[in-house]
Coordinates of C-alpha atoms in Angstrom, one line a residue:
M1 CA 0.3 0.2 0.2
K2 CA 1.5 3.5 -1.1
K3 CA 0.6 7.0 -0.9
T4 CA 0.2 8.9 -3.9
D5 CA 0.5 12.9 -4.6
K6 CA -3.6 12.8 -4.9
Y7 CA -4.6 10.8 -2.1
F8 CA -4.0 8.0 0.7
L9 CA -4.7 4.3 0.3
K10 CA -6.2 3.8 3.9
T11 CA -5.1 0.8 6.0
D12 CA -6.8 -1.6 7.9
N13 CA -4.7 -1.1 11.0
F14 CA -6.6 0.2 13.4
F15 CA -5.2 3.8 14.9
L16 CA -5.3 4.1 18.8
I17 CA -4.4 7.9 18.9
H18 CA -2.9 9.6 22.3
N19 CA -4.0 13.2 21.6
F20 CA -3.1 16.4 23.7
N21 CA -3.9 19.7 22.4
T22 CA -3.9 18.9 18.8
V23 CA -6.3 18.0 16.1
P24 CA -4.9 14.9 14.5
E25 CA -6.3 15.2 11.0
E26 CA -3.3 14.1 8.9
L27 CA -3.1 10.9 11.2
L28 CA -6.6 10.1 9.9
A29 CA -6.0 10.3 6.3
Y30 CA -4.0 6.9 6.7
C31 CA -6.6 4.7 8.5
K32 CA -10.3 3.4 8.0
D33 CA -10.9 3.1 11.6
Y34 CA -9.6 5.1 14.8
L35 CA -10.3 6.0 18.5
I36 CA -8.8 9.3 19.6
V37 CA -8.2 9.3 23.3
D38 CA -7.9 13.0 24.3
A39 CA -6.6 14.3 27.1
S40 CA -6.5 17.9 26.1
T41 CA -6.5 20.7 28.7
E42 CA -7.4 23.6 25.8
E43 CA -11.0 23.6 25.7
G44 CA -10.5 25.0 21.9
T45 CA -9.2 21.4 21.0
V46 CA -12.0 19.3 22.8
K47 CA -14.3 21.7 20.4
A48 CA -12.3 21.6 17.3
L49 CA -12.7 17.6 17.6
Q50 CA -16.4 17.5 18.2
E51 CA -17.1 20.3 15.4
K52 CA -15.1 17.7 12.9
G53 CA -17.1 14.8 13.9
M54 CA -13.8 12.9 15.0
R55 CA -14.4 9.6 17.2
F56 CA -13.0 10.5 20.5
V57 CA -13.2 9.8 24.1
H58 CA -11.8 12.3 26.5
V59 CA -9.5 11.2 29.6
E60 CA -7.8 12.9 32.3
N61 CA -4.4 14.0 31.4
T62 CA -1.3 11.6 33.1
G63 CA 1.2 14.0 31.3
H64 CA 1.8 10.7 28.9
N65 CA 0.5 8.6 26.3
I66 CA 1.0 4.6 27.8
T67 CA -1.7 4.8 30.1
S68 CA -4.1 5.5 27.3
Y69 CA -2.8 2.6 25.4
F70 CA -2.9 0.1 28.5
S71 CA -6.2 1.2 29.3
Y72 CA -7.7 0.4 26.1
F73 CA -6.1 -2.6 26.1
A74 CA -7.7 -3.6 29.4
E75 CA -11.2 -2.4 28.5
H76 CA -11.1 -3.9 24.6
Y77 CA -9.5 -7.1 25.7
E78 CA -11.8 -9.2 24.2
E79 CA -12.2 -7.5 20.8
L80 CA -9.0 -6.1 20.4
P81 CA -8.3 -5.4 16.6
E82 CA -5.6 -7.4 14.9
V83 CA -3.1 -4.6 14.4
I84 CA -3.1 -1.6 16.2
C85 CA -1.1 1.5 15.9
I86 CA -0.3 3.0 18.8
C87 CA 0.4 6.7 18.2
K88 CA 0.3 10.3 19.5
G89 CA -1.4 13.2 17.9
N90 CA 1.5 14.8 17.1
M91 CA 4.0 12.1 16.0
L92 CA 4.4 13.2 12.6
E93 CA 7.5 15.4 12.2
R94 CA 8.2 15.1 16.0
H95 CA 8.9 11.2 16.5
C96 CA 9.1 10.3 12.8
S97 CA 9.0 11.8 9.6
K98 CA 6.1 11.7 6.9
E99 CA 8.2 10.1 4.4
Y100 CA 9.1 7.2 7.0
F101 CA 5.5 7.0 8.2
D102 CA 4.3 6.5 4.7
R103 CA 6.7 3.7 4.1
V104 CA 5.5 1.7 7.5
Y105 CA 1.9 2.7 8.2
N106 CA 0.3 -0.5 6.5
N107 CA 3.0 -2.9 8.2
S108 CA 1.3 -5.9 10.0
Y109 CA 4.1 -6.6 12.0
F110 CA 5.7 -5.1 14.9
T111 CA 7.1 -1.8 14.1
Y112 CA 9.1 1.1 15.7
L113 CA 7.3 4.3 14.6
Y114 CA 10.4 6.2 15.5
E115 CA 12.8 8.3 13.3
D116 CA 15.4 10.8 13.4
K117 CA 17.7 11.6 10.4
A118 CA 19.2 14.7 11.9
S119 CA 20.8 12.6 14.6
R120 CA 21.9 9.7 12.0
L121 CA 25.4 11.3 12.1
K122 CA 25.8 12.1 15.9
F123 CA 24.6 8.6 16.6
S124 CA 26.8 7.0 14.2
K125 CA 30.2 4.8 15.3
V126 CA 32.2 7.2 13.8
K127 CA 32.5 10.6 11.9
K128 CA 34.3 11.8 8.8
E129 CA 36.0 15.2 9.7
E130 CA 34.8 18.2 8.6
G131 CA 35.8 18.6 4.7
D132 CA 36.2 14.9 4.4
A133 CA 35.4 14.3 0.5
G134 CA 33.0 11.4 1.8
N135 CA 30.7 14.3 3.3
G136 CA 30.8 16.1 0.1
G137 CA 33.8 18.7 1.0
G138 CA 36.9 19.0 -0.2
K139 CA 39.6 16.4 0.3
G140 CA 39.8 15.6 3.9
S141 CA 42.7 14.2 6.3
G142 CA 41.2 10.4 5.7
K143 CA 40.6 10.0 9.7
Q144 CA 37.3 9.2 11.4
V145 CA 36.3 10.3 14.9
A146 CA 34.9 7.8 17.3
V147 CA 31.8 9.5 18.7
S148 CA 31.2 8.7 22.7
S149 CA 27.5 8.6 23.9
I150 CA 25.0 6.9 26.5
S151 CA 22.6 6.6 23.0
S152 CA 23.1 5.6 19.4
L153 CA 20.6 4.2 16.4
V154 CA 20.6 0.3 15.5
S155 CA 18.9 1.3 12.8
E156 CA 16.7 3.8 11.5
N157 CA 14.3 3.3 13.4
Q158 CA 15.8 1.9 16.5
Y159 CA 16.8 3.7 19.3
I160 CA 19.3 2.5 21.9
E161 CA 20.6 4.3 25.3
E162 CA 22.7 3.0 28.0
N163 CA 20.5 1.3 30.9
T164 CA 21.3 4.0 33.5
S165 CA 17.9 5.3 34.7
W166 CA 19.4 8.8 34.3
Y167 CA 15.8 10.5 34.5
V168 CA 15.2 9.5 37.7
D169 CA 17.5 12.1 38.9
S170 CA 15.1 15.1 36.9
P171 CA 13.4 16.9 39.4
S172 CA 10.3 17.0 36.8
H173 CA 9.8 13.8 37.1
P174 CA 8.8 12.3 41.0
H175 CA 9.2 8.7 41.9
R176 CA 7.3 6.6 44.2
Y177 CA 7.7 3.1 43.7
F178 CA 10.8 2.5 41.9
D179 CA 14.0 4.9 41.1
D180 CA 15.5 2.2 39.2
F181 CA 14.3 0.5 35.7
D182 CA 16.3 -2.8 37.0
D183 CA 14.4 -3.2 39.9
L184 CA 11.1 -2.7 38.2
L185 CA 11.9 -5.1 35.5
Q186 CA 12.8 -7.7 37.9
F187 CA 9.3 -6.7 40.3
I188 CA 7.4 -7.5 36.7
Y189 CA 9.4 -10.4 35.5
K190 CA 10.9 -13.7 36.9
N191 CA 14.7 -13.7 36.4
P192 CA 14.8 -11.3 33.5
V193 CA 18.4 -10.6 32.0
I194 CA 19.2 -6.8 33.3
P195 CA 20.1 -5.3 30.1
R196 CA 23.4 -2.8 29.5
Y197 CA 21.1 -1.1 26.9
C198 CA 17.7 -0.4 26.4
L199 CA 16.2 -0.7 22.8
F200 CA 13.0 1.4 22.2
S201 CA 11.1 3.9 20.3
P202 CA 11.3 7.1 22.3
G203 CA 7.5 8.8 22.2
A204 CA 6.0 4.9 22.6
C205 CA 4.8 4.8 19.1
Y206 CA 4.5 1.5 17.7
I207 CA 2.5 -1.0 15.4
V208 CA 2.0 -4.1 17.5
R209 CA -0.2 -7.0 17.0
R210 CA -3.7 -8.5 19.1
E211 CA -1.6 -11.7 20.2
Q212 CA 1.5 -9.4 21.4
I213 CA -1.2 -7.5 23.6
R214 CA -3.3 -10.7 24.6
K215 CA -0.1 -12.3 26.0
N216 CA -0.3 -10.1 29.0
A217 CA -3.7 -10.3 31.1
P218 CA -5.9 -7.1 31.1
E219 CA -4.8 -6.8 34.9
F220 CA -1.3 -6.4 33.6
Y221 CA -2.0 -3.1 31.9
L222 CA -4.0 -1.6 34.8
N223 CA -1.4 -2.6 37.4
L224 CA 1.1 -1.1 35.5
N225 CA -0.7 2.3 35.2
K226 CA -0.9 2.9 38.6
I227 CA 2.8 3.5 38.6
M228 CA 2.5 5.8 36.0
N229 CA -0.7 7.6 36.9
Y230 CA -0.5 8.7 40.5
A231 CA 0.9 12.3 40.1
L232 CA 1.7 15.2 38.0
E233 CA 4.1 17.2 40.0
P234 CA 5.2 18.7 38.0
N235 CA 5.3 16.2 35.3
F236 CA 4.4 12.5 34.7
P237 CA 6.1 9.9 36.9
A238 CA 9.8 8.7 36.2
E239 CA 8.2 4.9 36.4
A240 CA 6.9 6.3 33.0
H241 CA 10.2 6.6 31.4
M242 CA 11.2 3.0 32.7
V243 CA 7.9 1.5 31.4
E244 CA 8.3 3.6 27.8
R245 CA 11.8 1.7 27.8
M246 CA 10.7 -1.7 28.5
L247 CA 7.5 -1.5 25.9
P248 CA 9.6 -3.8 23.5
L249 CA 9.8 -6.4 26.4
I250 CA 6.1 -6.4 27.3
F251 CA 5.3 -6.6 23.7
E252 CA 7.9 -9.3 22.8
S253 CA 9.8 -11.1 25.4
A254 CA 8.7 -14.8 26.6
Y255 CA 9.6 -13.9 30.3
E256 CA 7.0 -15.1 33.0
V257 CA 5.4 -12.4 34.8
N258 CA 5.4 -12.4 38.7
S259 CA 1.8 -13.4 40.2
W260 CA 1.0 -10.1 41.5
M261 CA 1.3 -8.6 38.0
E262 CA -2.2 -10.2 37.2
D263 CA -3.8 -9.8 40.4
E264 CA -4.9 -6.0 41.2
R265 CA -4.8 -6.7 45.0
A266 CA -1.7 -8.4 45.4
F267 CA -0.1 -6.0 43.0
E268 CA -1.4 -3.0 45.4
E269 CA 0.1 -4.8 48.4
K270 CA 3.2 -5.1 46.7
L271 CA 3.3 -1.6 45.8
E272 CA 2.9 -0.3 49.6
E273 CA 5.9 -2.4 50.1
R274 CA 7.8 -0.7 47.4
A275 CA 6.4 2.8 48.6
E276 CA 8.1 2.0 52.0
I277 CA 11.4 1.1 50.5
I278 CA 11.8 3.9 48.3
R279 CA 10.6 6.6 51.3
Q280 CA 13.4 4.8 53.7
K281 CA 16.1 4.9 50.5
D282 CA 15.2 8.5 49.8
E283 CA 15.5 9.5 53.3
W284 CA 18.8 8.0 53.4
N285 CA 20.1 9.7 50.3
S286 CA 18.9 13.0 51.7
K287 CA 20.8 12.6 55.3
R288 CA 23.9 11.4 53.3
F289 CA 23.8 14.5 50.9
K290 CA 23.4 16.3 53.7
R291 CA 26.4 15.2 55.8
L292 CA 28.4 15.7 52.5
R293 CA 27.6 19.2 52.1
R294 CA 28.7 19.7 55.7
M295 CA 32.1 18.0 54.7
L296 CA 32.3 20.3 51.7
K297 CA 31.8 23.3 54.0
R298 CA 34.2 22.2 56.7
N299 CA 36.8 21.9 53.8

């Protein structure tokens, strides 16, 4: 299926669009069926969606899109479409180019909806020096300069990042239950590999198949939402960053889940335990930093 200059050939893939203060008309040109999960805070956006007759439900804003996906998976578990494009209303030209999306929007297999051509040189293993003939310049030295970075590209649509949980230190993203990707991964799965790197689609946009979603129970998705929607202080929780990096594992891995992941009551009891662990850990870290500051002042 290809896009011509005059019109789109619409895909049978269902589009599940998380929307925030946009009117995603361009995305709707690609699909026959869709649902907009609108978390807009601007009244004008809701009015525009209504006036244009777009199919949408309005939800509370959690600051990110993953809770919208997971809620839909749980609520429509028995009648999920065969192939779902999970995406954001502002995805085009933010998380991937239109040219890339034109090539993949009808894929019926797991697809990363991410592309950043501008970063290809930055994330490349090596760079040619300025003026190198390979870059269209004059005769260069022929030397190649290695690039050091915590992140890189594996392919045009696959982003890889060192697993450091760096985002937990951001004051904009609080944490209540987990302060480390590895701890959350082991909380969800039995004996998972603790990866040195995370391979994922920044922005959490994918094409995913029904059977990939159904390998997890509805409760699995509802439970994960509980660690991502508890606060906006001032932005979404750091745990949502962790789940974003975990989505390919959630959809593709064969790991066995821990029993509480499919039991809401047991999960909530485990969360209470986790909250206390993190509270004590943060308190200890705060005291440690105070001691360090005192020592530095004395010196």
